[in-house]
mmCIF file of C-alpha atoms in Angstrom:
data_model
loop_
_atom_site.group_PDB
_atom_site.id
_atom_site.type_symbol
_atom_site.label_atom_id
_atom_site.label_comp_id
_atom_site.label_asym_id
_atom_site.label_seq_id
_atom_site.Cartn_x
_atom_site.Cartn_y
_atom_site.Cartn_z
ATOM 1 C CA MET A 26 143.711 173.609 126.726
ATOM 2 C CA PRO A 27 140.934 175.763 124.677
ATOM 3 C CA PRO A 28 137.444 175.814 126.436
ATOM 4 C CA ILE A 29 134.914 173.370 125.015
ATOM 5 C CA PRO A 30 132.262 175.341 123.079
ATOM 6 C CA GLY A 31 129.016 175.503 125.019
ATOM 7 C CA SER A 32 130.592 174.905 128.639
ATOM 8 C CA GLY A 33 129.510 178.393 129.916
ATOM 9 C CA LEU A 34 125.827 177.729 128.505
ATOM 10 C CA ALA A 35 126.039 174.067 130.257
ATOM 11 C CA LYS A 36 127.202 176.069 133.604
ATOM 12 C CA GLY A 37 124.410 178.340 133.390
ATOM 13 C CA LEU A 38 121.804 175.951 132.861
ATOM 14 C CA ALA A 39 123.410 173.902 135.853
ATOM 15 C CA VAL A 40 122.777 177.098 138.064
ATOM 16 C CA THR A 41 119.228 177.608 136.736
ATOM 17 C CA LEU A 42 118.213 173.971 137.512
ATOM 18 C CA ARG A 43 119.603 174.069 140.795
ATOM 19 C CA THR A 44 118.016 177.117 141.669
ATOM 20 C CA MET A 45 114.505 175.810 140.305
ATOM 21 C CA THR A 46 114.489 172.797 142.551
ATOM 22 C CA LYS A 47 115.037 175.038 145.789
ATOM 23 C CA LYS A 48 112.117 176.556 147.892
ATOM 24 C CA THR A 49 111.178 180.176 147.148
ATOM 25 C CA VAL A 50 111.797 182.813 149.668
ATOM 26 C CA THR A 51 109.485 185.565 148.293
ATOM 27 C CA GLU A 52 107.408 187.126 150.907
ATOM 28 C CA GLN A 53 104.014 188.514 149.314
ATOM 29 C CA TYR A 54 104.384 191.815 150.904
ATOM 30 C CA PRO A 55 100.955 193.708 150.808
ATOM 31 C CA ASP A 56 99.032 190.612 151.541
ATOM 32 C CA ALA A 57 101.693 189.553 154.503
ATOM 33 C CA GLN A 58 103.403 192.161 156.690
ATOM 34 C CA PRO A 59 107.144 191.381 157.030
ATOM 35 C CA GLU A 60 108.531 190.496 160.571
ATOM 36 C CA LEU A 61 110.562 193.420 161.300
ATOM 37 C CA PRO A 62 113.740 193.476 163.793
ATOM 38 C CA PRO A 63 112.776 195.020 167.160
ATOM 39 C CA ARG A 64 115.079 198.025 166.692
ATOM 40 C CA THR A 65 113.834 198.687 162.992
ATOM 41 C CA ARG A 66 114.171 202.452 162.029
ATOM 42 C CA GLY A 67 110.904 203.295 160.180
ATOM 43 C CA VAL A 68 109.611 206.819 160.969
ATOM 44 C CA ILE A 69 109.836 208.906 164.191
ATOM 45 C CA GLY A 70 106.757 209.189 166.652
ATOM 46 C CA LEU A 71 106.358 212.148 168.935
ATOM 47 C CA PHE A 72 104.988 211.822 172.253
ATOM 48 C CA GLU A 73 103.556 215.399 172.670
ATOM 49 C CA GLU A 74 103.054 215.714 176.243
ATOM 50 C CA ASN A 75 106.640 215.038 177.006
ATOM 51 C CA CYS A 76 107.856 217.863 174.369
ATOM 52 C CA THR A 77 108.951 221.085 176.268
ATOM 53 C CA VAL A 78 109.974 222.869 173.212
ATOM 54 C CA CYS A 79 113.511 222.818 174.268
ATOM 55 C CA MET A 80 114.404 222.782 170.383
ATOM 56 C CA LEU A 81 117.664 220.649 170.893
ATOM 57 C CA CYS A 82 116.256 218.096 168.344
ATOM 58 C CA ALA A 83 115.788 220.807 165.860
ATOM 59 C CA ARG A 84 119.182 222.296 166.614
ATOM 60 C CA GLU A 85 121.084 219.104 166.528
ATOM 61 C CA CYS A 86 119.524 217.641 163.127
ATOM 62 C CA PRO A 87 122.381 217.701 160.582
ATOM 63 C CA ASP A 88 119.322 218.020 157.848
ATOM 64 C CA TRP A 89 117.362 220.543 159.467
ATOM 65 C CA CYS A 90 114.314 218.654 158.504
ATOM 66 C CA ILE A 91 112.563 219.297 161.993
ATOM 67 C CA TYR A 92 110.309 222.427 162.174
ATOM 68 C CA ILE A 93 109.104 223.602 165.445
ATOM 69 C CA ASP A 94 106.890 226.823 166.453
ATOM 70 C CA SER A 95 106.042 227.699 169.789
ATOM 71 C CA HIS A 96 104.577 230.402 171.885
ATOM 72 C CA LYS A 97 105.017 231.482 175.479
ATOM 73 C CA GLU A 98 102.175 231.148 177.901
ATOM 74 C CA THR A 99 101.748 232.547 181.525
ATOM 75 C CA VAL A 100 100.757 230.191 184.421
ATOM 76 C CA PRO A 101 99.353 231.634 187.405
ATOM 77 C CA ALA A 102 101.361 231.089 190.809
ATOM 78 C CA ALA A 103 100.223 227.967 192.504
ATOM 79 C CA SER A 104 100.258 229.668 196.002
ATOM 80 C CA PRO A 105 99.207 233.094 197.169
ATOM 81 C CA GLY A 106 102.156 235.410 197.001
ATOM 82 C CA GLY A 107 103.998 233.119 194.452
ATOM 83 C CA ARG A 108 105.332 234.558 191.008
ATOM 84 C CA ASP A 109 103.598 233.764 187.694
ATOM 85 C CA ARG A 110 105.687 231.380 185.362
ATOM 86 C CA SER A 111 106.057 231.289 181.532
ATOM 87 C CA ARG A 112 106.043 227.886 179.634
ATOM 88 C CA ASN A 113 106.353 227.250 176.046
ATOM 89 C CA VAL A 114 103.472 225.794 174.392
ATOM 90 C CA LEU A 115 103.971 223.423 171.204
ATOM 91 C CA ASP A 116 102.122 225.082 168.184
ATOM 92 C CA ARG A 117 103.777 222.970 165.619
ATOM 93 C CA PHE A 118 106.185 220.197 165.336
ATOM 94 C CA ALA A 119 106.955 218.570 161.849
ATOM 95 C CA ILE A 120 109.392 216.237 160.173
ATOM 96 C CA ASP A 121 110.289 216.309 156.430
ATOM 97 C CA PHE A 122 111.037 212.848 155.696
ATOM 98 C CA SER A 123 112.096 213.780 152.241
ATOM 99 C CA LEU A 124 115.194 215.244 153.957
ATOM 100 C CA CYS A 125 115.460 213.131 157.077
ATOM 101 C CA MET A 126 118.425 210.663 156.528
ATOM 102 C CA TYR A 127 117.275 208.587 159.700
ATOM 103 C CA CYS A 128 120.549 209.146 161.813
ATOM 104 C CA GLY A 129 118.572 209.218 165.067
ATOM 105 C CA ILE A 130 120.314 212.027 166.591
ATOM 106 C CA CYS A 131 117.032 214.058 167.426
ATOM 107 C CA ILE A 132 115.768 211.088 169.427
ATOM 108 C CA GLU A 133 118.999 210.653 171.535
ATOM 109 C CA VAL A 134 119.355 214.296 172.311
ATOM 110 C CA CYS A 135 116.154 214.742 173.321
ATOM 111 C CA PRO A 136 116.272 215.010 177.105
ATOM 112 C CA PHE A 137 112.568 214.455 177.749
ATOM 113 C CA ASP A 138 111.838 211.627 175.738
ATOM 114 C CA ALA A 139 109.661 212.913 173.530
ATOM 115 C CA LEU A 140 110.550 211.285 170.355
ATOM 116 C CA PHE A 141 110.876 207.523 169.619
ATOM 117 C CA TRP A 142 111.606 205.094 166.658
ATOM 118 C CA SER A 143 108.313 203.595 165.342
ATOM 119 C CA PRO A 144 108.673 200.570 162.995
ATOM 120 C CA GLU A 145 106.116 201.990 160.627
ATOM 121 C CA PHE A 146 107.451 202.297 156.994
ATOM 122 C CA GLU A 147 104.397 202.563 155.044
ATOM 123 C CA TYR A 148 104.050 206.444 154.583
ATOM 124 C CA ALA A 149 105.058 206.928 150.933
ATOM 125 C CA GLU A 150 103.365 209.786 148.894
ATOM 126 C CA THR A 151 102.771 210.618 145.234
ATOM 127 C CA ASP A 152 104.188 214.188 145.936
ATOM 128 C CA ILE A 153 107.260 214.753 147.796
ATOM 129 C CA ARG A 154 105.909 217.842 149.332
ATOM 130 C CA ASP A 155 103.504 215.327 151.212
ATOM 131 C CA LEU A 156 106.425 213.771 153.206
ATOM 132 C CA THR A 157 106.242 216.786 155.651
ATOM 133 C CA HIS A 158 104.304 215.010 158.362
ATOM 134 C CA GLU A 159 102.658 216.977 161.180
ATOM 135 C CA ARG A 160 102.321 216.532 164.721
ATOM 136 C CA ASP A 161 98.976 214.740 164.523
ATOM 137 C CA LYS A 162 100.626 212.087 161.927
ATOM 138 C CA LEU A 163 103.710 211.719 164.118
ATOM 139 C CA ARG A 164 101.494 211.262 167.023
ATOM 140 C CA GLU A 165 99.538 208.349 165.621
ATOM 141 C CA TRP A 166 102.849 206.801 164.830
ATOM 142 C CA MET A 167 103.936 207.307 168.687
ATOM 143 C CA TRP A 168 101.239 204.452 169.504
ATOM 144 C CA THR A 169 103.058 201.751 167.073
ATOM 145 C CA VAL A 170 106.362 202.302 169.080
ATOM 146 C CA PRO A 171 107.370 198.545 170.629
ATOM 147 C CA ALA A 172 107.754 198.202 174.428
ATOM 148 C CA PRO A 173 111.390 198.792 175.554
ATOM 149 C CA PRO A 174 113.102 195.370 175.854
ATOM 150 C CA ALA A 175 113.200 193.736 179.275
ATOM 151 C CA LEU A 176 116.102 194.747 181.480
ATOM 152 C CA ASP A 177 119.067 192.036 182.005
ATOM 153 C CA PRO A 178 117.661 189.615 184.512
ATOM 154 C CA GLY A 179 120.971 189.813 186.510
ATOM 155 C CA ALA A 180 120.891 193.869 186.767
ATOM 156 C CA GLU A 181 119.780 195.647 189.840
ATOM 157 C CA GLU A 182 116.240 196.830 190.076
ATOM 158 C CA PRO A 183 115.860 200.604 189.256
ATOM 159 C CA LYS A 184 115.640 202.847 192.375
ATOM 160 C CA GLU A 185 112.375 204.109 191.499
ATOM 161 C CA LEU A 186 110.955 200.825 191.350
ATOM 162 C CA ALA A 187 112.670 199.489 194.745
ATOM 163 C CA ALA A 188 111.423 202.699 196.517
ATOM 164 C CA ALA A 189 107.744 202.171 195.217
ATOM 165 C CA ARG A 190 107.856 198.560 196.070
ATOM 166 C CA LYS A 191 109.099 199.229 199.500
ATOM 167 C CA SER A 192 106.363 201.623 200.119
ATOM 168 C CA ALA A 193 103.746 199.317 198.643
ATOM 169 C CA ASP A 194 105.033 196.538 200.950
ATOM 170 C CA ARG A 195 104.815 198.726 203.970
ATOM 171 C CA LEU A 196 101.415 199.878 203.401
ATOM 172 C CA ALA A 197 100.140 196.277 202.662
ATOM 173 C CA ALA A 198 101.701 195.337 206.127
ATOM 174 C CA GLN A 199 100.074 198.258 208.018
ATOM 175 C CA GLN A 200 96.509 197.339 206.196
ATOM 176 C CA GLU A 201 96.919 193.496 207.233
ATOM 177 C CA ALA A 202 97.982 194.562 210.874
ATOM 178 C CA ALA A 203 95.047 196.886 211.042
ATOM 179 C CA ARG A 204 92.530 193.697 209.752
ATOM 180 C CA ALA A 205 94.480 191.321 212.331
ATOM 181 C CA ALA A 206 93.669 193.903 215.189
ATOM 182 C CA GLY A 207 89.818 193.357 214.280
ATOM 183 C CA PRO A 208 87.333 196.060 214.663
ATOM 184 C CA THR A 209 88.199 198.694 217.181
ATOM 185 C CA ALA A 210 85.742 199.751 220.017
ATOM 186 C CA PRO A 211 84.294 203.482 219.801
ATOM 187 C CA GLU A 212 86.006 205.896 221.985
ATOM 188 C CA PRO A 213 83.886 206.714 225.167
ATOM 189 C CA GLY A 214 81.444 209.608 224.357
ATOM 190 C CA LYS A 215 81.404 208.593 220.767
ATOM 191 C CA GLU A 216 78.524 206.338 219.417
ATOM 192 C CA GLY A 217 79.255 203.906 216.805
ATOM 193 C CA PRO A 218 77.530 204.507 213.252
ATOM 194 C CA GLU A 219 73.746 204.761 213.253
#
């Protein structure tokens, strides 16, 4: 049976009319910021205090887009007779986001939690050479990193928190016992406060 002339046009118009009656889902982006999922991969934020310049992130990066410069500083001995130590000091930490493929390997291999995913995504530049962001910009993005998700309610409490809570409870019990005992009398030969 041959198709009826104009049936394709009628089907297309039917789809158009159906779509016109539905509510639009357009987000007014610059005026209204989008709701991003909690694990959004926007840019990489740097927590500079945790960076020990171990260079693992730069070595493991498949795109070689992380640039790190450092120098060694001598730290004097903490006690007499001790020996001086040397430590790396971070001079430059930059990421070229025109090369980065957002794989997250640098964040995963960082043993000191110095790199984090930030949900920031508005960092476009008019020149591709300006997409290499230095440590001051990476530090600004660090403050937009969301807090980690809560632990599973059925999970065990971390050992560090359990130990801290135990010592705080012990200290509170000692202070309560001291308050319950009341003021102590001065020892013989010693006078009270003047």
